[in-house]
């Protein structure tokens, strides 16, 4: 049976706090945000920069809880600058029946990357 690749979780409109080219790669995200979205460390994520249109795939690493840190590292650091607004998304494969019932987790944040409201499933 075929599976569908579905949006599983999204951190919506994060503000980049850093861009470090002298790191081997990834995006560092406050571990409170990762937990709220259900994204685990080293999971592949898509990063969409709403400020400049850049898009990339990398993996998430945990930054200190409560820090508000969202930092592009390595080559990805060339795709954004502090202050840029980004969306971080993860996807998962699901069987057809599960995919049709699925609602992704969406976490909204304030300008300091604190959680604006509790993570909730996207409205249909």
Coordinates of N, CA, C and O in Angstrom, one line a residue:
X1 N 0.8 -1.2 0.0 CA 0.0 0.0 0.0 C 0.9 1.2 0.0 O 1.9 1.3 0.7
X2 N 0.5 2.2 -0.7 CA 1.3 3.5 -0.8 C 1.1 4.3 0.4 O 0.1 4.3 1.1
X3 N 2.2 5.1 0.7 CA 2.1 6.0 1.8 C 2.2 7.4 1.3 O 2.6 7.7 0.2
X4 N 1.8 8.3 2.1 CA 1.8 9.8 1.8 C 2.8 10.4 2.8 O 2.9 10.1 3.9
X5 N 3.5 11.4 2.2 CA 4.5 12.2 3.1 C 3.7 13.4 3.5 O 3.4 14.3 2.7
X6 N 3.4 13.5 4.8 CA 2.6 14.5 5.4 C 3.3 15.4 6.3 O 4.2 15.0 7.0
X7 N 2.9 16.7 6.4 CA 3.4 17.6 7.4 C 3.0 17.1 8.7 O 1.9 16.8 9.0
X8 N 4.0 16.9 9.6 CA 3.9 16.4 10.9 C 3.9 17.5 12.0 O 3.1 17.5 12.9
X9 N 4.8 18.4 11.8 CA 4.9 19.5 12.8 C 5.5 20.8 12.1 O 6.3 20.6 11.2
X10 N 5.1 21.9 12.7 CA 5.7 23.2 12.1 C 5.9 24.2 13.3 O 5.0 24.3 14.1
X11 N 7.0 24.8 13.3 CA 7.3 25.9 14.1 C 7.2 27.2 13.2 O 7.9 27.4 12.3
X12 N 6.1 28.0 13.5 CA 5.7 29.0 12.6 C 6.2 30.4 12.9 O 6.0 30.9 14.0
X13 N 7.0 31.0 12.0 CA 7.5 32.3 12.1 C 8.5 32.6 13.3 O 8.4 33.5 14.0
X14 N 9.4 31.7 13.3 CA 10.5 31.9 14.3 C 11.4 33.0 13.8 O 11.5 33.3 12.6
X15 N 12.0 33.7 14.8 CA 13.0 34.8 14.4 C 14.4 34.2 14.6 O 14.7 33.8 15.7
X16 N 15.2 34.3 13.5 CA 16.6 33.8 13.6 C 17.3 34.7 14.6 O 17.2 35.9 14.6
X17 N 18.0 34.0 15.5 CA 18.9 34.8 16.5 C 20.3 34.7 16.1 O 21.1 35.5 16.7
X18 N 20.7 33.9 15.2 CA 22.1 33.8 14.8 C 22.3 33.0 13.5 O 21.4 32.4 13.0
X19 N 23.5 33.1 13.0 CA 23.9 32.4 11.8 C 25.4 32.2 11.9 O 26.2 33.2 11.9
X20 N 25.8 30.9 12.1 CA 27.2 30.6 12.4 C 27.8 29.7 11.4 O 27.6 28.5 11.4
X21 N 28.6 30.3 10.4 CA 29.2 29.5 9.4 C 30.3 28.6 9.9 O 30.6 27.6 9.2
X22 N 30.8 28.9 11.0 CA 31.9 28.1 11.6 C 31.5 26.9 12.4 O 32.0 26.6 13.4
X23 N 30.4 26.3 12.0 CA 29.8 25.1 12.7 C 29.6 24.1 11.6 O 29.3 24.4 10.4
X24 N 29.6 22.8 11.9 CA 29.5 21.8 10.9 C 28.2 21.7 10.2 O 28.1 21.0 9.2
X25 N 27.1 22.2 10.7 CA 25.8 22.2 10.1 C 24.7 22.0 11.0 O 24.8 21.6 12.1
X26 N 23.5 22.4 10.5 CA 22.2 22.1 11.2 C 21.5 23.5 11.5 O 22.0 24.5 11.2
X27 N 20.4 23.3 12.3 CA 19.8 24.5 12.9 C 19.6 24.2 14.3 O 19.0 23.2 14.7
X28 N 20.1 25.1 15.2 CA 19.9 25.0 16.6 C 18.6 25.7 17.0 O 18.4 26.8 16.6
X29 N 17.8 25.0 17.7 CA 16.4 25.5 18.1 C 16.2 25.2 19.6 O 16.5 24.1 20.1
X30 N 15.8 26.3 20.3 CA 15.4 26.2 21.7 C 14.7 24.8 22.0 O 13.7 24.5 21.3
X31 N 15.2 24.0 22.9 CA 14.6 22.7 23.1 C 13.2 22.7 23.6 O 12.4 21.8 23.3
X32 N 12.7 23.8 24.2 CA 11.3 24.0 24.5 C 10.5 24.0 23.3 O 9.4 23.4 23.2
X33 N 11.0 24.7 22.2 CA 10.2 24.7 21.0 C 10.2 23.4 20.3 O 9.2 22.9 19.8
X34 N 11.4 22.7 20.3 CA 11.4 21.4 19.7 C 10.4 20.4 20.4 O 9.7 19.7 19.7
X35 N 10.4 20.5 21.7 CA 9.5 19.6 22.5 C 8.0 19.9 22.2 O 7.2 19.0 22.0
X36 N 7.7 21.2 22.1 CA 6.3 21.6 21.8 C 5.9 21.1 20.4 O 4.7 20.7 20.2
X37 N 6.8 21.1 19.5 CA 6.4 20.6 18.1 C 6.6 19.1 18.0 O 6.1 18.5 17.0
X38 N 7.2 18.5 18.9 CA 7.5 17.0 18.8 C 8.6 16.7 17.8 O 8.6 15.6 17.2
X39 N 9.5 17.6 17.6 CA 10.7 17.4 16.8 C 11.8 17.0 17.7 O 12.1 17.6 18.7
X40 N 12.5 15.9 17.3 CA 13.6 15.4 18.1 C 14.9 15.8 17.5 O 15.0 16.1 16.3
X41 N 15.9 15.8 18.4 CA 17.3 16.2 18.0 C 17.7 15.3 16.9 O 17.5 14.1 16.9
X42 N 18.4 15.8 15.9 CA 18.9 15.2 14.7 C 17.8 14.8 13.6 O 18.1 14.1 12.7
X43 N 16.6 15.2 13.9 CA 15.5 14.9 12.9 C 15.7 15.9 11.7 O 16.0 17.0 11.9
X44 N 15.5 15.4 10.5 CA 15.5 16.2 9.3 C 14.4 17.2 9.4 O 13.2 16.9 9.7
X45 N 14.7 18.5 9.1 CA 13.7 19.5 9.0 C 13.9 20.3 7.7 O 15.0 20.4 7.2
X46 N 12.8 20.9 7.3 CA 12.8 21.9 6.2 C 12.8 23.3 6.9 O 12.1 23.5 7.9
X47 N 13.6 24.2 6.3 CA 13.6 25.6 6.8 C 13.3 26.5 5.7 O 13.9 26.5 4.6
X48 N 12.2 27.3 5.9 CA 11.7 28.2 4.8 C 11.9 29.6 5.4 O 11.3 30.0 6.4
X49 N 12.7 30.4 4.7 CA 13.0 31.8 5.2 C 12.0 32.7 4.5 O 12.1 33.0 3.3
X50 N 11.1 33.2 5.3 CA 10.0 34.1 4.8 C 10.6 35.5 4.5 O 10.0 36.3 3.8
X51 N 11.8 35.8 5.0 CA 12.4 37.1 4.8 C 13.1 37.2 3.5 O 13.1 38.3 2.9
X52 N 13.6 36.1 3.0 CA 14.4 36.2 1.7 C 14.1 35.1 0.7 O 14.6 35.1 -0.4
X53 N 13.1 34.2 1.1 CA 12.7 33.2 0.1 C 13.6 32.0 0.1 O 13.3 31.0 -0.7
X54 N 14.7 31.9 0.8 CA 15.5 30.7 0.8 C 14.8 29.5 1.4 O 14.0 29.7 2.4
X55 N 15.2 28.4 0.9 CA 14.6 27.1 1.5 C 15.7 26.1 1.6 O 16.6 26.0 0.7
X56 N 15.7 25.3 2.6 CA 16.8 24.3 2.8 C 16.3 23.2 3.7 O 15.3 23.3 4.3
X57 N 17.0 22.1 3.6 CA 16.8 20.9 4.5 C 18.1 20.8 5.3 O 19.2 20.9 4.8
X58 N 17.9 20.5 6.6 CA 19.0 20.2 7.5 C 18.5 19.4 8.6 O 17.4 18.7 8.5
X59 N 19.2 19.3 9.7 CA 18.7 18.6 10.9 C 18.7 19.5 12.1 O 19.4 20.5 12.2
X60 N 17.8 19.2 13.0 CA 17.6 20.1 14.2 C 18.6 19.6 15.3 O 18.8 18.4 15.5
X61 N 19.1 20.6 16.0 CA 19.9 20.3 17.3 C 19.3 21.1 18.4 O 18.7 22.2 18.1
X62 N 19.3 20.7 19.6 CA 18.7 21.4 20.7 C 19.6 22.5 21.2 O 20.8 22.3 21.5
X63 N 19.0 23.7 21.3 CA 19.7 24.8 22.0 C 19.1 24.8 23.4 O 18.1 24.2 23.7
X64 N 19.7 25.5 24.3 CA 19.3 25.5 25.7 C 17.8 25.9 25.8 O 17.3 26.8 25.2
X65 N 17.1 25.2 26.7 CA 15.7 25.5 27.0 C 15.5 26.9 27.5 O 16.3 27.4 28.3
X66 N 14.5 27.6 27.0 CA 14.1 28.9 27.4 C 15.0 30.0 26.8 O 14.8 31.2 27.1
X67 N 16.0 29.6 26.0 CA 16.9 30.6 25.4 C 16.3 31.4 24.2 O 16.8 32.5 23.9
X68 N 15.3 30.8 23.6 CA 14.8 31.5 22.4 C 15.7 31.4 21.2 O 15.4 31.9 20.1
X69 N 16.8 30.6 21.3 CA 17.7 30.5 20.2 C 17.2 29.8 19.0 O 16.6 28.7 19.1
X70 N 17.4 30.4 17.9 CA 17.2 29.7 16.6 C 18.3 30.2 15.7 O 18.4 31.3 15.2
X71 N 19.3 29.3 15.5 CA 20.5 29.7 14.8 C 20.8 28.7 13.6 O 21.0 27.5 13.9
X72 N 21.0 29.2 12.4 CA 21.4 28.5 11.3 C 22.9 28.3 11.4 O 23.7 29.2 11.7
X73 N 23.4 27.0 11.2 CA 24.8 26.7 11.3 C 25.4 26.2 10.0 O 24.7 25.6 9.2
X74 N 26.7 26.3 9.9 CA 27.4 25.7 8.7 C 27.0 26.4 7.4 O 26.7 27.6 7.5
X75 N 26.9 25.7 6.4 CA 26.5 26.3 5.1 C 25.2 26.9 5.1 O 24.9 27.9 4.4
X76 N 24.3 26.3 5.9 CA 22.9 26.9 6.0 C 22.9 28.3 6.5 O 22.0 29.1 6.3
X77 N 24.0 28.7 7.3 CA 24.1 30.1 7.8 C 24.1 31.1 6.7 O 23.8 32.3 6.9
X78 N 24.4 30.7 5.5 CA 24.5 31.6 4.3 C 23.0 31.9 3.8 O 22.8 32.8 3.0
X79 N 22.1 31.2 4.3 CA 20.7 31.3 3.8 C 19.8 32.2 4.7 O 18.6 32.3 4.5
X80 N 20.4 32.8 5.7 CA 19.6 33.7 6.6 C 20.5 34.5 7.5 O 21.7 34.3 7.6
X81 N 19.9 35.5 8.1 CA 20.6 36.4 9.0 C 19.8 36.7 10.2 O 18.5 36.5 10.2
X82 N 20.4 37.0 11.3 CA 19.6 37.3 12.6 C 18.5 38.3 12.3 O 18.7 39.3 11.5
X83 N 17.3 38.0 12.8 CA 16.2 38.8 12.5 C 15.2 38.3 11.5 O 14.1 38.7 11.4
X84 N 15.8 37.4 10.6 CA 14.9 36.8 9.5 C 13.8 36.0 10.2 O 14.0 35.4 11.2
X85 N 12.7 35.9 9.5 CA 11.6 35.1 10.0 C 11.6 33.8 9.2 O 11.7 33.8 7.9
X86 N 11.6 32.6 9.9 CA 11.7 31.3 9.3 C 10.6 30.4 9.8 O 10.1 30.6 10.9
X87 N 10.2 29.5 9.0 CA 9.3 28.4 9.3 C 10.1 27.1 9.3 O 10.9 26.9 8.3
X88 N 10.0 26.3 10.3 CA 10.7 25.0 10.4 C 9.6 23.9 10.4 O 8.7 24.0 11.2
X89 N 9.7 23.0 9.5 CA 8.7 21.9 9.3 C 9.3 20.6 9.3 O 10.4 20.4 8.7
X90 N 8.6 19.6 9.8 CA 9.0 18.2 9.7 C 7.9 17.4 9.1 O 6.7 17.8 9.2
X91 N 8.2 16.3 8.3 CA 7.2 15.5 7.6 C 7.4 14.1 8.1 O 8.4 13.7 8.6
X92 N 6.4 13.3 7.9 CA 6.4 11.9 8.2 C 5.5 11.1 7.2 O 4.6 11.6 6.6
X93 N 5.9 9.9 6.9 CA 5.1 9.0 6.0 C 4.0 8.3 6.8 O 4.2 7.9 7.9
X94 N 2.9 8.3 6.2 CA 1.7 7.7 6.8 C 0.9 6.9 5.8 O 0.9 7.3 4.6
X95 N 0.3 5.8 6.2 CA -0.6 5.1 5.4 C -1.8 6.0 5.1 O -2.1 6.9 5.8
X96 N -2.5 5.7 4.0 CA -3.6 6.5 3.5 C -4.6 6.9 4.6 O -5.0 8.0 4.7
X97 N -5.1 5.9 5.3 CA -6.2 6.1 6.3 C -5.7 7.0 7.4 O -6.4 7.9 7.8
X98 N -4.5 6.8 7.9 CA -3.9 7.7 8.9 C -3.7 9.1 8.4 O -4.0 10.1 9.1
X99 N -3.2 9.2 7.1 CA -3.0 10.5 6.5 C -4.3 11.3 6.4 O -4.2 12.5 6.7
X100 N -5.3 10.7 6.1 CA -6.6 11.4 6.0 C -7.2 11.9 7.3 O -7.9 12.8 7.4
X101 N -6.8 11.3 8.4 CA -7.2 11.7 9.8 C -6.2 12.7 10.4 O -6.5 13.3 11.4
X102 N -5.0 12.7 9.9 CA -3.9 13.4 10.5 C -4.1 14.9 10.6 O -4.6 15.5 9.6
X103 N -3.7 15.5 11.7 CA -3.6 17.0 11.8 C -2.3 17.3 12.4 O -1.9 16.8 13.5
X104 N -1.5 18.1 11.7 CA -0.1 18.4 12.2 C -0.2 19.3 13.4 O -1.1 20.0 13.7
X105 N 0.9 19.3 14.2 CA 1.1 20.2 15.3 C 1.8 21.4 14.8 O 2.7 21.4 14.0
X106 N 1.2 22.6 15.1 CA 1.7 23.9 14.7 C 2.0 24.7 16.0 O 1.1 24.9 16.8
X107 N 3.2 25.2 16.1 CA 3.6 26.0 17.3 C 3.8 27.4 16.8 O 4.6 27.7 15.9
X108 N 3.1 28.4 17.4 CA 3.2 29.8 17.0 C 4.1 30.5 18.1 O 4.0 30.1 19.3
X109 N 4.9 31.4 17.7 CA 5.8 32.1 18.6 C 5.6 33.6 18.6 O 5.2 34.2 17.6
X110 N 6.1 34.2 19.7 CA 6.2 35.7 19.8 C 7.5 36.1 19.1 O 8.3 35.3 18.8
X111 N 7.8 37.4 19.1 CA 9.0 37.9 18.5 C 10.3 37.5 19.2 O 11.3 37.4 18.6
X112 N 10.2 37.0 20.5 CA 11.3 36.5 21.2 C 11.4 35.0 21.1 O 12.2 34.4 21.9
X113 N 10.6 34.4 20.3 CA 10.6 32.9 20.1 C 10.0 32.2 21.2 O 10.1 31.0 21.3
X114 N 9.3 32.9 22.2 CA 8.6 32.2 23.2 C 7.2 31.7 22.6 O 6.7 32.3 21.6
X115 N 6.7 30.6 23.1 CA 5.5 30.1 22.6 C 4.3 31.0 22.8 O 4.0 31.4 23.9
X116 N 3.6 31.4 21.7 CA 2.5 32.4 21.8 C 1.3 31.8 22.4 O 0.6 32.4 23.2
X117 N 1.0 30.6 22.0 CA -0.1 29.8 22.6 C 0.2 28.4 22.5 O 1.1 28.0 21.8
X118 N -0.5 27.5 23.2 CA -0.1 26.1 23.2 C -0.1 25.5 21.8 O -0.9 26.0 21.0
X119 N 0.8 24.6 21.6 CA 0.8 23.9 20.3 C -0.5 23.3 20.1 O -1.2 22.8 21.0
X120 N -1.0 23.4 18.9 CA -2.3 22.9 18.6 C -2.4 22.3 17.2 O -1.6 22.7 16.3
X121 N -3.2 21.4 17.0 CA -3.4 20.9 15.6 C -3.9 21.9 14.7 O -4.7 22.8 15.1
X122 N -3.4 21.9 13.5 CA -3.9 22.9 12.5 C -5.4 22.8 12.2 O -5.9 21.7 12.2
X123 N -6.0 23.9 12.1 CA -7.5 23.9 11.8 C -7.7 23.3 10.4 O -6.9 23.6 9.5
X124 N -8.7 22.6 10.2 CA -9.0 22.1 8.8 C -10.0 23.0 8.1 O -10.8 23.6 8.7

